[in-house]
Amino acid sequence: IPELAEEYVQFLLQGRQTRPDFGKNFPAKLFTTDKTWDQLILGQHTKRSVDLLIDWVEHGTAFAKGTKGFFAPGYPALFYGPPGTGKSLTAGLIGKECGLNVFSVDASRVVSKYIGETEKNLVHLFERMKLENARQEKKPILFFDEADVLFSRRTEVKDAKDKWANMETSVLLPLIEEYGGLVIVATNLERNLDGAMDRRFQLKIKFPTLSYNERIKVWAAGLPPAFSYPSSEAPAQLARYKLSPASIVNVLKGGCIQAHKRGDFIVRGKDLEYYIHTEFAKSGLTPTWDSPSAKTNGSIVH
């Protein structure tokens, strides 16, 4: 039975055009965020590179028209770095700032165990996005998260499986170049990507583990307005734990729940301690303490 995508249902019933939804079988979904740039702490070099990416999004269409024939269309970018360092959030915030839809590609729904089906799915993805491009002057952002499965390094051909795996990468690379809009590829392990991708990316942006001073900013900015720490020194003490921004957010969420339950909305060390240990345990690690200025016994603020 044919099914209408939600965007067309809303148009027919309410007479308004909603954000596009290509149906439950489409391998990319709209990605939105309610966070702001103030809640994302990036290193100076990373932030500068992200600003350059925003420049292209805002001026790329006019630039492409004025320089047609001189440069390849599009502006593919690679985000790489450890998990939880802000790659996905950055993609969402770029779209939010520039007023563009961000489509996050689910690689598991693109890759098929059947020979030749992955290539068909990739072509279908980009062809469908071209239809969306016709609806607006600025092209939507395509975001490939955890892209290792699609952009894996090509290997020596030893059997049919290797041949088709290499062909998937060969099909995908020109599709990205021809898209004309911003394509962001994110990975935790840059070395796993195919070497041919290097020259295809206009920008390669590293999202490194944050420094001690940068972690202080994450702890300070991570509390909702109604909550507070017992002292102004708390963020500096908590930042000694070598946690990623995403892990810090998880810890603060748990701590805020305890403070909310208690009713005083003051997030104390005892509220956070269990969640800190839980975040390290997820990676099979024991808590790592960074003390850049003084020795400590490893206890957290109370």
GROMACS .gro file of C-alpha atoms in nm:
model
  302
    1ILE     CA    1   0.000   0.000   0.000
    2PRO     CA    2   0.154   0.334  -0.101
    3GLU     CA    3   0.231   0.567   0.190
    4LEU     CA    4   0.262   0.943   0.183
    5ALA     CA    5   0.558   1.097   0.365
    6GLU     CA    6   0.459   1.299   0.670
    7GLU     CA    7   0.547   1.629   0.502
    8TYR     CA    8   0.281   1.570   0.232
    9VAL     CA    9   0.022   1.455   0.485
   10GLN     CA   10   0.068   1.778   0.678
   11PHE     CA   11   0.048   1.982   0.360
   12LEU     CA   12  -0.281   1.819   0.252
   13LEU     CA   13  -0.442   1.835   0.596
   14GLN     CA   14  -0.317   2.171   0.719
   15GLY     CA   15  -0.208   2.353   0.406
   16ARG     CA   16   0.144   2.417   0.532
   17GLN     CA   17   0.482   2.292   0.428
   18THR     CA   18   0.669   2.121   0.709
   19ARG     CA   19   1.027   2.013   0.726
   20PRO     CA   20   1.080   1.720   0.488
   21ASP     CA   21   1.042   1.362   0.605
   22PHE     CA   22   1.106   1.115   0.328
   23GLY     CA   23   0.933   0.822   0.494
   24LYS     CA   24   1.027   0.541   0.730
   25ASN     CA   25   1.236   0.359   0.470
   26PHE     CA   26   1.457   0.655   0.382
   27PRO     CA   27   1.809   0.608   0.529
   28ALA     CA   28   1.849   0.969   0.646
   29LYS     CA   29   1.652   1.152   0.912
   30LEU     CA   30   1.630   1.514   1.016
   31PHE     CA   31   1.873   1.597   1.294
   32THR     CA   32   1.792   1.893   1.518
   33THR     CA   33   1.925   2.026   1.846
   34ASP     CA   34   1.793   2.264   2.109
   35LYS     CA   35   2.144   2.347   2.232
   36THR     CA   36   2.339   2.664   2.153
   37TRP     CA   37   2.700   2.746   2.069
   38ASP     CA   38   2.751   2.861   2.430
   39GLN     CA   39   2.696   2.501   2.540
   40LEU     CA   40   2.960   2.364   2.302
   41ILE     CA   41   3.321   2.412   2.413
   42LEU     CA   42   3.571   2.376   2.129
   43GLY     CA   43   3.943   2.432   2.111
   44GLN     CA   44   4.062   2.749   1.938
   45HIS     CA   45   4.183   2.575   1.622
   46THR     CA   46   3.870   2.360   1.596
   47LYS     CA   47   3.643   2.664   1.639
   48ARG     CA   48   3.834   2.854   1.369
   49SER     CA   49   3.791   2.566   1.125
   50VAL     CA   50   3.418   2.541   1.205
   51ASP     CA   51   3.383   2.916   1.138
   52LEU     CA   52   3.538   2.864   0.794
   53LEU     CA   53   3.283   2.592   0.727
   54ILE     CA   54   3.000   2.827   0.822
   55ASP     CA   55   3.142   3.091   0.584
   56TRP     CA   56   3.102   2.848   0.296
   57VAL     CA   57   2.749   2.748   0.397
   58GLU     CA   58   2.642   3.112   0.406
   59HIS     CA   59   2.817   3.221   0.086
   60GLY     CA   60   2.874   2.897  -0.105
   61THR     CA   61   2.571   2.917  -0.335
   62ALA     CA   62   2.651   3.266  -0.463
   63PHE     CA   63   3.021   3.182  -0.478
   64ALA     CA   64   2.956   2.869  -0.685
   65LYS     CA   65   2.746   3.064  -0.935
   66GLY     CA   66   3.011   3.332  -0.973
   67THR     CA   67   3.299   3.089  -1.013
   68LYS     CA   68   3.132   2.814  -1.212
   69GLY     CA   69   3.386   2.600  -1.395
   70PHE     CA   70   3.679   2.699  -1.173
   71PHE     CA   71   3.618   2.489  -0.863
   72ALA     CA   72   3.455   2.157  -0.787
   73PRO     CA   73   3.104   2.197  -0.643
   74GLY     CA   74   3.035   2.127  -0.280
   75TYR     CA   75   3.246   2.157   0.031
   76PRO     CA   76   3.292   1.814   0.193
   77ALA     CA   77   3.439   1.818   0.542
   78LEU     CA   78   3.572   1.554   0.779
   79PHE     CA   79   3.514   1.569   1.154
   80TYR     CA   80   3.740   1.330   1.343
   81GLY     CA   81   3.829   1.272   1.705
   82PRO     CA   82   3.737   1.066   2.013
   83PRO     CA   83   3.371   0.994   2.095
   84GLY     CA   84   3.179   1.263   2.279
   85THR     CA   85   3.388   1.560   2.167
   86GLY     CA   86   3.105   1.746   1.988
   87LYS     CA   87   3.114   1.628   1.626
   88SER     CA   88   2.741   1.559   1.593
   89LEU     CA   89   2.640   1.866   1.794
   90THR     CA   90   2.859   2.088   1.576
   91ALA     CA   91   2.685   1.961   1.261
   92GLY     CA   92   2.346   2.032   1.418
   93LEU     CA   93   2.447   2.381   1.530
   94ILE     CA   94   2.582   2.472   1.185
   95GLY     CA   95   2.246   2.384   1.035
   96LYS     CA   96   2.063   2.571   1.310
   97GLU     CA   97   2.269   2.888   1.264
   98CYS     CA   98   2.245   2.883   0.885
   99GLY     CA   99   1.877   2.789   0.869
  100LEU     CA  100   1.940   2.459   0.691
  101ASN     CA  101   1.799   2.113   0.742
  102VAL     CA  102   2.058   1.860   0.859
  103PHE     CA  103   2.001   1.501   0.748
  104SER     CA  104   2.185   1.239   0.950
  105VAL     CA  105   2.256   0.930   0.740
  106ASP     CA  106   2.201   0.596   0.912
  107ALA     CA  107   2.478   0.382   0.764
  108SER     CA  108   2.314   0.062   0.887
  109ARG     CA  109   2.019   0.135   0.658
  110VAL     CA  110   2.242   0.203   0.360
  111VAL     CA  111   2.480  -0.092   0.378
  112SER     CA  112   2.330  -0.417   0.252
  113LYS     CA  113   2.461  -0.773   0.267
  114TYR     CA  114   2.341  -0.823  -0.089
  115ILE     CA  115   2.589  -0.747  -0.366
  116GLY     CA  116   2.517  -0.421  -0.542
  117GLU     CA  117   2.238  -0.310  -0.306
  118THR     CA  118   2.456  -0.069  -0.107
  119GLU     CA  119   2.546   0.117  -0.425
  120LYS     CA  120   2.178   0.141  -0.521
  121ASN     CA  121   2.092   0.275  -0.176
  122LEU     CA  122   2.363   0.539  -0.201
  123VAL     CA  123   2.249   0.655  -0.542
  124HIS     CA  124   1.887   0.666  -0.417
  125LEU     CA  125   1.994   0.874  -0.117
  126PHE     CA  126   2.166   1.140  -0.325
  127GLU     CA  127   1.900   1.142  -0.597
  128ARG     CA  128   1.631   1.201  -0.336
  129MET     CA  129   1.835   1.479  -0.180
  130LYS     CA  130   1.861   1.646  -0.521
  131LEU     CA  131   1.481   1.669  -0.525
  132GLU     CA  132   1.494   1.837  -0.186
  133ASN     CA  133   1.759   2.076  -0.322
  134ALA     CA  134   1.513   2.201  -0.582
  135ARG     CA  135   1.284   2.323  -0.302
  136GLN     CA  136   1.528   2.573  -0.157
  137GLU     CA  137   1.822   2.782  -0.269
  138LYS     CA  138   2.061   2.645  -0.007
  139LYS     CA  139   2.114   2.271  -0.009
  140PRO     CA  140   2.054   2.068   0.309
  141ILE     CA  141   2.351   1.940   0.504
  142LEU     CA  142   2.424   1.567   0.478
  143PHE     CA  143   2.585   1.426   0.792
  144PHE     CA  144   2.745   1.080   0.785
  145ASP     CA  145   2.804   0.986   1.149
  146GLU     CA  146   3.037   0.698   1.241
  147ALA     CA  147   3.116   0.674   0.872
  148ASP     CA  148   3.383   0.405   0.894
  149VAL     CA  149   3.144   0.143   0.756
  150LEU     CA  150   3.087   0.343   0.437
  151PHE     CA  151   3.426   0.508   0.393
  152SER     CA  152   3.650   0.224   0.506
  153ARG     CA  153   3.996   0.189   0.357
  154ARG     CA  154   4.001  -0.002   0.029
  155THR     CA  155   4.187  -0.330   0.039
  156GLU     CA  156   4.364  -0.559  -0.202
  157VAL     CA  157   4.106  -0.755  -0.401
  158LYS     CA  158   4.121  -1.118  -0.296
  159ASP     CA  159   3.761  -1.221  -0.348
  160ALA     CA  160   3.423  -1.089  -0.466
  161LYS     CA  161   3.350  -0.941  -0.124
  162ASP     CA  162   3.660  -0.719  -0.142
  163LYS     CA  163   3.570  -0.612  -0.495
  164TRP     CA  164   3.222  -0.495  -0.400
  165ALA     CA  165   3.338  -0.330  -0.077
  166ASN     CA  166   3.587  -0.125  -0.280
  167MET     CA  167   3.316  -0.040  -0.533
  168GLU     CA  168   3.096   0.105  -0.258
  169THR     CA  169   3.367   0.357  -0.174
  170SER     CA  170   3.428   0.432  -0.544
  171VAL     CA  171   3.057   0.507  -0.594
  172LEU     CA  172   3.027   0.722  -0.284
  173LEU     CA  173   3.323   0.955  -0.343
  174PRO     CA  174   3.197   1.114  -0.668
  175LEU     CA  175   2.842   1.135  -0.530
  176ILE     CA  176   2.973   1.352  -0.247
  177GLU     CA  177   3.167   1.575  -0.485
  178GLU     CA  178   2.869   1.618  -0.717
  179TYR     CA  179   2.619   1.692  -0.441
  180GLY     CA  180   2.704   2.061  -0.431
  181GLY     CA  181   2.603   2.114  -0.069
  182LEU     CA  182   2.779   2.061   0.259
  183VAL     CA  183   2.858   1.696   0.332
  184ILE     CA  184   3.007   1.625   0.675
  185VAL     CA  185   3.169   1.290   0.743
  186ALA     CA  186   3.235   1.207   1.109
  187THR     CA  187   3.453   0.932   1.245
  188ASN     CA  188   3.619   0.835   1.571
  189LEU     CA  189   3.908   0.664   1.388
  190GLU     CA  190   4.049   0.868   1.101
  191ARG     CA  191   4.301   0.598   1.009
  192ASN     CA  192   4.019   0.360   0.915
  193LEU     CA  193   3.902   0.585   0.631
  194ASP     CA  194   4.006   0.531   0.273
  195GLY     CA  195   4.317   0.729   0.181
  196ALA     CA  196   4.150   0.865  -0.132
  197MET     CA  197   3.923   1.070   0.093
  198ASP     CA  198   4.204   1.306   0.196
  199ARG     CA  199   4.208   1.505  -0.126
  200ARG     CA  200   3.826   1.502  -0.143
  201PHE     CA  201   3.779   1.692   0.183
  202GLN     CA  202   3.800   2.068   0.171
  203LEU     CA  203   3.848   2.074   0.548
  204LYS     CA  204   3.961   1.810   0.796
  205ILE     CA  205   3.863   1.928   1.142
  206LYS     CA  206   4.003   1.755   1.447
  207PHE     CA  207   3.792   1.737   1.763
  208PRO     CA  208   4.057   1.652   2.022
  209THR     CA  209   4.019   1.563   2.386
  210LEU     CA  210   3.967   1.885   2.578
  211SER     CA  211   4.237   2.037   2.793
  212TYR     CA  212   4.195   2.096   3.165
  213ASN     CA  213   4.098   2.463   3.116
  214GLU     CA  214   3.848   2.371   2.845
  215ARG     CA  215   3.689   2.112   3.072
  216ILE     CA  216   3.642   2.382   3.335
  217LYS     CA  217   3.430   2.572   3.085
  218VAL     CA  218   3.221   2.262   3.011
  219TRP     CA  219   3.149   2.204   3.380
  220ALA     CA  220   3.069   2.573   3.431
  221ALA     CA  221   2.838   2.600   3.129
  222GLY     CA  222   2.671   2.263   3.175
  223LEU     CA  223   2.435   2.348   3.461
  224PRO     CA  224   2.077   2.462   3.383
  225PRO     CA  225   1.996   2.814   3.509
  226ALA     CA  226   1.806   2.694   3.817
  227PHE     CA  227   2.098   2.485   3.946
  228SER     CA  228   2.428   2.583   4.106
  229TYR     CA  229   2.743   2.436   4.260
  230PRO     CA  230   2.819   2.471   4.633
  231SER     CA  231   3.120   2.692   4.550
  232SER     CA  232   3.277   2.876   4.258
  233GLU     CA  233   3.575   2.640   4.276
  234ALA     CA  234   3.367   2.333   4.190
  235PRO     CA  235   3.414   2.344   3.807
  236ALA     CA  236   3.794   2.366   3.848
  237GLN     CA  237   3.796   2.068   4.085
  238LEU     CA  238   3.561   1.860   3.871
  239ALA     CA  239   3.757   1.941   3.553
  240ARG     CA  240   4.046   1.735   3.684
  241TYR     CA  241   3.857   1.428   3.577
  242LYS     CA  242   3.954   1.350   3.217
  243LEU     CA  243   3.602   1.318   3.080
  244SER     CA  244   3.472   1.405   2.735
  245PRO     CA  245   3.209   1.681   2.701
  246ALA     CA  246   2.937   1.422   2.634
  247SER     CA  247   3.036   1.231   2.949
  248ILE     CA  248   3.032   1.552   3.154
  249VAL     CA  249   2.679   1.622   3.031
  250ASN     CA  250   2.574   1.271   3.138
  251VAL     CA  251   2.727   1.323   3.482
  252LEU     CA  252   2.558   1.661   3.527
  253LYS     CA  253   2.223   1.523   3.423
  254GLY     CA  254   2.243   1.257   3.691
  255GLY     CA  255   2.366   1.506   3.951
  256CYS     CA  256   2.091   1.755   3.871
  257ILE     CA  257   1.829   1.485   3.915
  258GLN     CA  258   1.960   1.421   4.268
  259ALA     CA  259   1.967   1.792   4.348
  260HIS     CA  260   1.615   1.829   4.213
  261LYS     CA  261   1.498   1.535   4.422
  262ARG     CA  262   1.652   1.693   4.734
  263GLY     CA  263   1.487   2.024   4.649
  264ASP     CA  264   1.779   2.261   4.702
  265PHE     CA  265   1.902   2.256   4.336
  266ILE     CA  266   2.264   2.262   4.455
  267VAL     CA  267   2.470   2.000   4.270
  268ARG     CA  268   2.720   1.857   4.515
  269GLY     CA  269   3.012   1.618   4.483
  270LYS     CA  270   2.817   1.334   4.638
  271ASP     CA  271   2.552   1.379   4.365
  272LEU     CA  272   2.813   1.344   4.092
  273GLU     CA  273   3.055   1.085   4.224
  274TYR     CA  274   2.860   0.774   4.121
  275TYR     CA  275   2.796   0.908   3.771
  276ILE     CA  276   3.162   0.998   3.722
  277HIS     CA  277   3.266   0.643   3.802
  278THR     CA  278   2.989   0.513   3.573
  279GLU     CA  279   3.118   0.715   3.278
  280PHE     CA  280   3.469   0.577   3.321
  281ALA     CA  281   3.330   0.225   3.363
  282LYS     CA  282   3.157   0.247   3.026
  283SER     CA  283   3.502   0.241   2.867
  284GLY     CA  284   3.642  -0.011   3.114
  285LEU     CA  285   3.860   0.255   3.276
  286THR     CA  286   3.922   0.366   3.631
  287PRO     CA  287   3.876   0.738   3.704
  288THR     CA  288   4.172   0.940   3.576
  289TRP     CA  289   4.262   1.251   3.770
  290ASP     CA  290   4.441   1.549   3.614
  291SER     CA  291   4.598   1.787   3.864
  292PRO     CA  292   4.786   2.055   3.669
  293SER     CA  293   4.852   2.290   3.959
  294ALA     CA  294   4.857   2.091   4.280
  295LYS     CA  295   4.861   1.742   4.419
  296THR     CA  296   4.531   1.595   4.534
  297ASN     CA  297   4.404   1.287   4.706
  298GLY     CA  298   4.153   1.218   4.427
  299SER     CA  299   3.838   1.328   4.608
  300ILE     CA  300   3.586   1.552   4.441
  301VAL     CA  301   3.414   1.863   4.566
  302HIS     CA  302   3.152   1.814   4.841
   0.00000   0.00000   0.00000
